[in-house]
Amino acid sequence: MIVSEGRLGRVFVLRLGDGDRIPDAIEDFARTRGVSSALVAALGGVENGRLVTGPKDGTTMPPTAMLTAIDAVHEAAAVGTLFPAADGTPRLHMHAALGRDGETRTGCVRPGLDVWKILEVVVIEITGTDLARARDPETGFELLGRGA
């Protein structure tokens, strides 16, 4: 287990609109406001994009991602963490539950989703932590660890 204690910093509320893309819009916002670490929560509508919905085989490393196309409007609730990547830029790891017509799809938003009309996002900055994302050679994932 890796543990790092931090403190709450600024709190931002964003309203993303039609065509804004996640995770790009949230990472761009964080970069321009100097937010390197945060807890991020979002709800609203999304369409057009893909979710990572699991590895094809959990025993093969690095895993091959299963991608699910999102080609219609879905209701969305999501939570994620934002920490600096190896190059220092803010990198969002966010999972979302997307619902449409009684069906739910859940997965990682890393490949990207377009906002449909509105996505309300709360960014709660975490200061004083020394964690950063680094690529793990075995899995290919960007895992949290001690920053440089």
Coordinates of C-alpha atoms in Angstrom, one line a residue:
M1 CA 0.0 0.0 0.0
I2 CA 1.2 3.5 -0.8
V3 CA -0.1 6.3 1.3
S4 CA 0.3 10.1 1.1
E5 CA -1.4 12.6 3.3
G6 CA -2.6 15.8 1.7
R7 CA -4.9 18.7 2.5
L8 CA -7.9 20.2 0.8
G9 CA -7.2 23.1 -1.5
R10 CA -9.5 25.0 -3.8
V11 CA -12.9 23.8 -4.9
F12 CA -14.1 24.4 -8.5
V13 CA -17.4 23.8 -10.1
L14 CA -17.4 23.5 -13.9
R15 CA -20.3 23.3 -16.3
L16 CA -19.1 21.6 -19.5
G17 CA -21.2 21.9 -22.6
D18 CA -22.0 20.4 -25.9
G19 CA -19.0 19.0 -27.6
D20 CA -16.6 19.4 -24.7
R21 CA -14.6 16.1 -24.4
I22 CA -13.7 14.3 -21.3
P23 CA -11.1 13.7 -20.0
D24 CA -9.5 16.4 -22.2
A25 CA -11.6 19.3 -20.9
I26 CA -11.0 18.5 -17.3
E27 CA -7.2 18.0 -17.8
D28 CA -7.0 21.3 -19.8
F29 CA -8.9 23.1 -17.0
A30 CA -6.6 21.7 -14.4
R31 CA -3.5 22.6 -16.3
T32 CA -4.6 26.3 -16.8
R33 CA -5.6 26.6 -13.1
G34 CA -2.5 24.9 -11.7
V35 CA -4.4 22.0 -10.2
S36 CA -2.1 19.0 -10.2
S37 CA -4.0 16.7 -7.7
A38 CA -7.7 16.5 -7.1
L39 CA -10.8 14.4 -6.5
V40 CA -13.2 14.9 -9.4
A41 CA -17.0 14.1 -9.6
A42 CA -19.3 14.6 -12.5
L43 CA -22.9 14.2 -13.6
G44 CA -24.8 15.0 -16.7
G45 CA -25.0 13.7 -20.3
V46 CA -22.5 12.2 -22.7
E47 CA -22.5 10.8 -26.2
N48 CA -20.0 9.8 -29.0
G49 CA -16.9 8.1 -27.7
R50 CA -15.6 5.0 -26.1
L51 CA -15.2 3.4 -22.6
V52 CA -12.7 0.9 -21.5
T53 CA -14.9 -1.9 -20.1
G54 CA -12.3 -4.3 -18.9
P55 CA -9.4 -6.3 -20.1
K56 CA -10.0 -9.0 -22.7
D57 CA -8.0 -11.5 -20.5
G58 CA -7.1 -10.5 -17.0
T59 CA -4.1 -13.0 -16.9
T60 CA -2.3 -11.6 -20.0
M61 CA 0.1 -8.6 -19.4
P62 CA 0.0 -6.0 -20.5
P63 CA -3.8 -6.4 -20.9
T64 CA -5.7 -5.7 -24.1
A65 CA -8.5 -3.2 -23.3
M66 CA -12.0 -4.0 -24.2
L67 CA -13.5 -0.9 -25.8
T68 CA -17.2 -0.2 -25.9
A69 CA -18.6 2.4 -28.3
I70 CA -21.0 5.0 -27.0
D71 CA -22.9 6.2 -30.0
A72 CA -26.1 7.7 -28.4
V73 CA -26.9 10.0 -25.5
H74 CA -26.5 8.5 -22.1
E75 CA -27.0 9.8 -18.5
A76 CA -23.7 9.8 -16.7
A77 CA -22.4 9.7 -13.1
A78 CA -18.6 9.6 -12.7
V79 CA -15.8 9.9 -10.2
G80 CA -12.1 10.1 -10.7
T81 CA -8.7 11.2 -9.4
L82 CA -6.4 13.7 -11.0
F83 CA -2.6 13.4 -10.4
P84 CA 0.4 14.5 -12.4
A85 CA 1.8 12.2 -15.1
A86 CA 5.5 11.6 -15.5
D87 CA 5.8 14.8 -17.5
G88 CA 4.0 16.8 -14.8
T89 CA 0.8 17.4 -16.7
P90 CA -2.5 16.6 -14.9
R91 CA -3.8 13.2 -15.8
L92 CA -7.4 12.2 -15.0
H93 CA -8.3 8.6 -14.1
M94 CA -12.1 8.5 -14.2
H95 CA -14.7 5.8 -14.2
A96 CA -18.3 6.4 -15.2
A97 CA -21.7 4.7 -15.1
L98 CA -23.7 5.5 -18.2
G99 CA -27.4 4.8 -18.5
R100 CA -29.8 4.7 -21.4
D101 CA -33.2 3.0 -21.7
G102 CA -32.8 0.8 -18.7
E103 CA -29.2 -0.4 -19.6
T104 CA -26.0 0.6 -17.9
R105 CA -22.5 0.6 -19.2
T106 CA -19.6 1.2 -16.8
G107 CA -16.0 1.8 -17.5
C108 CA -13.0 4.1 -17.7
V109 CA -13.4 7.3 -19.8
R110 CA -9.7 7.5 -20.9
P111 CA -10.4 7.0 -24.6
G112 CA -12.8 10.0 -24.4
L113 CA -16.5 10.9 -24.4
D114 CA -18.3 14.0 -25.7
V115 CA -20.5 16.0 -23.4
W116 CA -24.2 16.2 -24.5
K117 CA -25.7 19.5 -23.4
I118 CA -24.3 19.6 -19.8
L119 CA -21.8 17.9 -17.5
E120 CA -21.5 19.4 -14.1
V121 CA -18.1 18.7 -12.6
V122 CA -16.7 19.4 -9.1
V123 CA -13.0 19.5 -8.7
I124 CA -11.7 19.3 -5.1
E125 CA -8.0 20.1 -5.1
I126 CA -5.6 18.1 -2.9
T127 CA -2.5 19.9 -1.9
G128 CA 0.7 18.6 -0.1
T129 CA 0.7 15.1 -1.5
D130 CA 3.7 13.7 -3.3
L131 CA 1.9 11.1 -5.5
A132 CA 2.2 11.1 -9.3
R133 CA 1.3 8.7 -12.1
A134 CA 4.1 6.6 -13.7
R135 CA 3.7 3.9 -16.4
D136 CA 4.0 0.4 -14.9
P137 CA 6.0 -1.7 -17.3
E138 CA 4.1 -4.9 -16.6
T139 CA 0.6 -3.7 -17.0
G140 CA 1.1 -0.5 -19.1
F141 CA -1.2 1.3 -16.6
E142 CA -0.3 4.8 -15.2
L143 CA -0.2 3.9 -11.5
L144 CA 0.1 6.2 -8.5
G145 CA 3.4 6.2 -6.8
R146 CA 5.9 8.6 -5.2
G147 CA 6.6 11.6 -7.4
A148 CA 10.0 12.6 -8.5

